[in-house]
Short mmCIF file of C-alpha atoms in Angstrom, two decimals:
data_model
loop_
_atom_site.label_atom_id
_atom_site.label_comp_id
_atom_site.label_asym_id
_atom_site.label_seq_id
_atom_site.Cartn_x
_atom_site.Cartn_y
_atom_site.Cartn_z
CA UNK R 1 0.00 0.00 0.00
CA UNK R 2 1.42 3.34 -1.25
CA UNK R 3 1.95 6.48 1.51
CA UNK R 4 1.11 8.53 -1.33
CA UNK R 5 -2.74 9.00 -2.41
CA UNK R 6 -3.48 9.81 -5.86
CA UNK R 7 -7.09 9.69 -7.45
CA UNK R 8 -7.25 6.74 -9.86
CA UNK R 9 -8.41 8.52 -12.77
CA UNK R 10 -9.08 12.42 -13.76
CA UNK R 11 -9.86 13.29 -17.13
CA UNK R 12 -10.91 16.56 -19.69
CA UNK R 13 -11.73 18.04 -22.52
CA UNK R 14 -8.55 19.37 -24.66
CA UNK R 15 -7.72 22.89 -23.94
CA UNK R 16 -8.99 22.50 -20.65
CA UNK R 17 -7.03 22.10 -16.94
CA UNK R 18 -6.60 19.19 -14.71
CA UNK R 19 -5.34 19.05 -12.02
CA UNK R 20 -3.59 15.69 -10.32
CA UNK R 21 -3.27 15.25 -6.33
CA UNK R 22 -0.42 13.63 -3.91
CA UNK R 23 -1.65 13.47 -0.61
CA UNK R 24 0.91 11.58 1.86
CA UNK R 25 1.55 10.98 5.37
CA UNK R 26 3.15 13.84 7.17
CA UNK R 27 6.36 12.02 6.68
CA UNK R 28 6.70 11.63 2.85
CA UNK R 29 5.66 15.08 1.75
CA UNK R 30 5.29 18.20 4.26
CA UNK R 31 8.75 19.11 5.72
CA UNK R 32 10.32 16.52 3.67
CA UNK R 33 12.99 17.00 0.36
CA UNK R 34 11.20 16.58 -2.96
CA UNK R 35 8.36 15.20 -4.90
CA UNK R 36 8.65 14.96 -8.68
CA UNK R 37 6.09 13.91 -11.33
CA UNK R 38 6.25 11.45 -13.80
CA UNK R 39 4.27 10.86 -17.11
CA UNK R 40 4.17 7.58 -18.25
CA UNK R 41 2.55 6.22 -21.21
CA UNK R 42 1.80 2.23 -21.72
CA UNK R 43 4.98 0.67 -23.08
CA UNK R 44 7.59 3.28 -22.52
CA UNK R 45 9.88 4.78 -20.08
CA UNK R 46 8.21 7.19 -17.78
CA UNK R 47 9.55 10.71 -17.85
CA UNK R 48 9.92 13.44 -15.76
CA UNK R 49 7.83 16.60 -15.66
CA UNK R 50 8.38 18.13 -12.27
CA UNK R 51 10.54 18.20 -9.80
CA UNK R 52 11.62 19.58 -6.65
CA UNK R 53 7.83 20.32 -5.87
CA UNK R 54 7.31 22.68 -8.56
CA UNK R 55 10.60 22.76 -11.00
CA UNK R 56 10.23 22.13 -14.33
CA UNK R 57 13.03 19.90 -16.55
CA UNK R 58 14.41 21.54 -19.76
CA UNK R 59 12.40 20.30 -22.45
CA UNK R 60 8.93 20.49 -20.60
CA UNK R 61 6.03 22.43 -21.52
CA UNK R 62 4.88 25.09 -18.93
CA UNK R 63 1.67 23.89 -19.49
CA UNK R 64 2.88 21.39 -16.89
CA UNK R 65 3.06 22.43 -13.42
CA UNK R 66 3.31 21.55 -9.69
CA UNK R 67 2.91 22.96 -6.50
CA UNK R 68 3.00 22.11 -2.74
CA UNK R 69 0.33 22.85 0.34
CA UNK R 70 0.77 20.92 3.66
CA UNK R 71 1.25 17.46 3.05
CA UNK R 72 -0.89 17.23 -1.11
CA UNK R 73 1.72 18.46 -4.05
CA UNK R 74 -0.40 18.84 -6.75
CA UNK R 75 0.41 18.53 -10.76
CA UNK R 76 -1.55 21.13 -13.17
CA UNK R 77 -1.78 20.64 -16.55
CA UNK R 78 -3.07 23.35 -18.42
CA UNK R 79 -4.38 23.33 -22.37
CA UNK R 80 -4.80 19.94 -22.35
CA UNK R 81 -3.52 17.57 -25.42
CA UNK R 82 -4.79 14.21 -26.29
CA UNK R 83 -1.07 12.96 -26.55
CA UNK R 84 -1.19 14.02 -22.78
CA UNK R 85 -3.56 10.87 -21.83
CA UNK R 86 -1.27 8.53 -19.90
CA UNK R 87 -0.43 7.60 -16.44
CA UNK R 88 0.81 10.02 -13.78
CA UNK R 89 2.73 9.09 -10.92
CA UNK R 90 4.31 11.54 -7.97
CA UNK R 91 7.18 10.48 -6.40
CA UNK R 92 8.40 11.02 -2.79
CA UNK R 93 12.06 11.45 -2.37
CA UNK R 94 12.90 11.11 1.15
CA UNK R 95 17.01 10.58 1.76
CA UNK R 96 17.93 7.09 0.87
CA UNK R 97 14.46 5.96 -0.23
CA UNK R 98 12.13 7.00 -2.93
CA UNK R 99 8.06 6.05 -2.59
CA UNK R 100 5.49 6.25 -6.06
CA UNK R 101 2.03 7.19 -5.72
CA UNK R 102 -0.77 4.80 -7.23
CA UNK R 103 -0.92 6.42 -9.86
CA UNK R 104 -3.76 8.82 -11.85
CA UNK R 105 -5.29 7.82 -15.81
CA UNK R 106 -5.61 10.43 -17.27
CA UNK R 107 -8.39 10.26 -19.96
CA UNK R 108 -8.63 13.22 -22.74
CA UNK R 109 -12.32 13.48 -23.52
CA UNK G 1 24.38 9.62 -26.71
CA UNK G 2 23.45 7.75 -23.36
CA UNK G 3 21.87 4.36 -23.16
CA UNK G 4 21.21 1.79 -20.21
CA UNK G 5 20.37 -1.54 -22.05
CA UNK G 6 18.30 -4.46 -20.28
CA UNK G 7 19.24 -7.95 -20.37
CA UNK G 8 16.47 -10.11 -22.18
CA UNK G 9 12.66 -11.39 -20.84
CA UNK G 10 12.89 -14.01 -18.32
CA UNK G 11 10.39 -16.70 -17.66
CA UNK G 12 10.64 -18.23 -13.95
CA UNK G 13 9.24 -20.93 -11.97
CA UNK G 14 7.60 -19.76 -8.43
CA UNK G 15 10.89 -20.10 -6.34
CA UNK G 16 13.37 -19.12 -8.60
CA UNK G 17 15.60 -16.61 -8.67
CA UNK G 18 16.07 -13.75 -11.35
CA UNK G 19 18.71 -11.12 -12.32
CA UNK G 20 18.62 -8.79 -14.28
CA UNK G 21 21.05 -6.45 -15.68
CA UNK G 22 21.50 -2.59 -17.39
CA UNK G 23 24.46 -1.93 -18.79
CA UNK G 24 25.56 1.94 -18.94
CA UNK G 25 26.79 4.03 -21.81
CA UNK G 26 27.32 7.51 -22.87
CA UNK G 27 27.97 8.96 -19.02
CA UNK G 28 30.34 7.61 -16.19
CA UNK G 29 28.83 4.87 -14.78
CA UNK G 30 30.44 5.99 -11.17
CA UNK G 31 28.70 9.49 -11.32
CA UNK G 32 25.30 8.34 -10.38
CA UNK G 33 23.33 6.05 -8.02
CA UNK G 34 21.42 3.00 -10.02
CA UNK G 35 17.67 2.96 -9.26
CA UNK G 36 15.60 0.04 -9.70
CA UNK G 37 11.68 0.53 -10.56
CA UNK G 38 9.01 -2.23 -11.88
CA UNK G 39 5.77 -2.11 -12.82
CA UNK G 40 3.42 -5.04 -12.57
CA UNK G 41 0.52 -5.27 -14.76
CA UNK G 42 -2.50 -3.16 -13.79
CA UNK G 43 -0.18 -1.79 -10.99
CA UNK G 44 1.88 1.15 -10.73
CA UNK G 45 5.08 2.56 -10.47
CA UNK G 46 7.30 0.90 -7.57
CA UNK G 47 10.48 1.72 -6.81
CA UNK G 48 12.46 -1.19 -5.20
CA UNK G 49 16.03 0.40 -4.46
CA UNK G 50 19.17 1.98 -5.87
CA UNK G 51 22.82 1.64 -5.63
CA UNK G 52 25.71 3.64 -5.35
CA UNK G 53 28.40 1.80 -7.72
CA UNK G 54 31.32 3.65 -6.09
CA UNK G 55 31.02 1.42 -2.86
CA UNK G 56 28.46 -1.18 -3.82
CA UNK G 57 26.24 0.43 -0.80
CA UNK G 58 22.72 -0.51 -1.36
CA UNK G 59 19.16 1.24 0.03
CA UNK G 60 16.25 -1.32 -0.81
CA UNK G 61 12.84 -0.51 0.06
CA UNK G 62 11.71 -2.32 3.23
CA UNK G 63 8.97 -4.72 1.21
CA UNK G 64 12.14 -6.17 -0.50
CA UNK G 65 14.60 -6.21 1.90
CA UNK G 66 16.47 -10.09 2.29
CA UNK G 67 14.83 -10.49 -1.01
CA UNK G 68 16.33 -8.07 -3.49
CA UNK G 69 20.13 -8.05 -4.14
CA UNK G 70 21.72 -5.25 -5.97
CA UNK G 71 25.29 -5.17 -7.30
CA UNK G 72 27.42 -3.16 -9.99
CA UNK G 73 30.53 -4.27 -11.89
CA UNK G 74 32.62 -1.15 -12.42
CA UNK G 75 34.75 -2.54 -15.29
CA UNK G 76 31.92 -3.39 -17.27
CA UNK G 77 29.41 -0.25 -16.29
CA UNK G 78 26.81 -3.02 -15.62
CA UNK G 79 24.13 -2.85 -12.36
CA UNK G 80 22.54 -6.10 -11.43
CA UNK G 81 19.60 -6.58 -9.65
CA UNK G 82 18.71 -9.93 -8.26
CA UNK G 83 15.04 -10.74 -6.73
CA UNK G 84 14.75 -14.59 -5.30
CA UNK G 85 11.67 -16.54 -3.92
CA UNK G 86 9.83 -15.24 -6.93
CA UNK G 87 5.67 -15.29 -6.59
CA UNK G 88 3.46 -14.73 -9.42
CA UNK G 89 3.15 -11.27 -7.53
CA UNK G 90 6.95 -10.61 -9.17
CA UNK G 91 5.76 -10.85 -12.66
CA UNK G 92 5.85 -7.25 -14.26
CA UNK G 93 8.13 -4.84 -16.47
CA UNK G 94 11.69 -4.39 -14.33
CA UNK G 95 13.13 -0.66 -15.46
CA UNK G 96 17.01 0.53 -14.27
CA UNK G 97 17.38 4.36 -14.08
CA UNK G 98 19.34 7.06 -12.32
CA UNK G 99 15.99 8.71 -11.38
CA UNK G 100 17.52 12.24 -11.82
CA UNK G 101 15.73 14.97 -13.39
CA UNK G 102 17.84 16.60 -16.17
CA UNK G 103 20.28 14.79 -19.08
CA UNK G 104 21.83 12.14 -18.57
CA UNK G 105 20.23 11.46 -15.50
CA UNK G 106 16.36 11.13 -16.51
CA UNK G 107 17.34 7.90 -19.25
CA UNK G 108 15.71 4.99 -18.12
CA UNK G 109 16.80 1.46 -19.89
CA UNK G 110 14.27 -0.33 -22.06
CA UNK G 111 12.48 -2.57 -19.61
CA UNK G 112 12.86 -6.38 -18.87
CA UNK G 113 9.83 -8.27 -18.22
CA UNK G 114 9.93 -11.13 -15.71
CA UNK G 115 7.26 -13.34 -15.89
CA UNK G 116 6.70 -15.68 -13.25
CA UNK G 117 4.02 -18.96 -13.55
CA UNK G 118 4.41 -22.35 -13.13
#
């Protein structure tokens, strides 16, 4: 069972804004080092979107983006693309150890 | 141009024991911790460990530990990962990566998918 929560599925219409939730246990998000989102599509490697919380990797849209409050970081994406349906995951970085969320489909209307 | 390359599909009994391998191009293999990731199907993202190849010092994630074994060889740029007692709950996609978050650092290697069934 994952310490990170994220809804099993979200989904919109293209052009619109969804937004994707991490909610962990005090001890794998508030007060702790990063979180970073991953996009993964069925088949390939998954890749990296955000990081530190709310940084964004050369190479990434800003349509993409991630924020922090208490212990939920939270990935945006705005203007929504059907090449964006896929699987999201948030990742805890904590030290040593790193912990995955369950994941969120992502369906583009 | 950097590329981590997975050793082949493996079929296993329940019982067995696996390894897999990613070997490391493009980057020094020394510069950056090896993570280990699978993904079973219909399941998520799990991360089961990562290790430093400098000193062979391993961090695996508590559900794994006395079952997963990772290792490096330096003169071949290779990390190994090695899960025993396999289940049917093993079976999914096994993925090497550094986990970092900008070039070369965010490649991950092809995938190696370990089925397990008797």
């Amino acid at each position: 069972q994952s310490a990170l929560t994220q809804p099993r599925s979200v989904s919109g219409s293209p052009g619109q804004s969804v937004t994707i939730s991490c909610t962990g246990t005090s001890a794998y998000i508030d007060g702790y080092d990063y979180v970073a989102w991953y996009q993964h599509h069925p088949g390939k490697a998954p890749k990296v979107l955000i990081f530190d919380f709310t940084k964004r990797p050369s190479g990434v849209p800003a349509r993409f983006s991630g924020s922090k409050s208490g212990n939920t970081a939270s990935l945006t994406i705005s203007g929504l693309q059907a090449e964006d349906e896929a699987d999201y995951y948030c990742c805890s970085h904590t030290g040593s150890y790193r912990v995955f969320g369950g994941g969120t489909k992502l369906t583009v209307l | 141009q950097v590329q981590l390359v997975q050793s082949g599909a493996e079929v296993k009994k329940p019982g067995a024991s696996v390894k897999v391998s990613c070997k490391v191009s493009g980057y020094m293999f020394s510069d950056y911790f090896m993570h280990w990731v699978r993904q079973a199907p219909g399941h998520g993202l799990e991360w089961l460990g990562r290790i430093n190849p400098n000193n062979g010092v391993a961090n695996i994630a508590q559900k794994f530990q006395g079952r997963v074994t990772m290792t490096t060889d330096m003169s071949s740029s290779t990390a190994y990962i090695e899960l025993r007692r396999l289940t049917s709950d093993d079976t999914a996609v096994y993925f090497c990566s550094p986990l970092g978050y900008k070039y070369p650092t965010d490649v991950w290697g092809q995938g190696t998918t370990v089925t397990v069934s008797s």
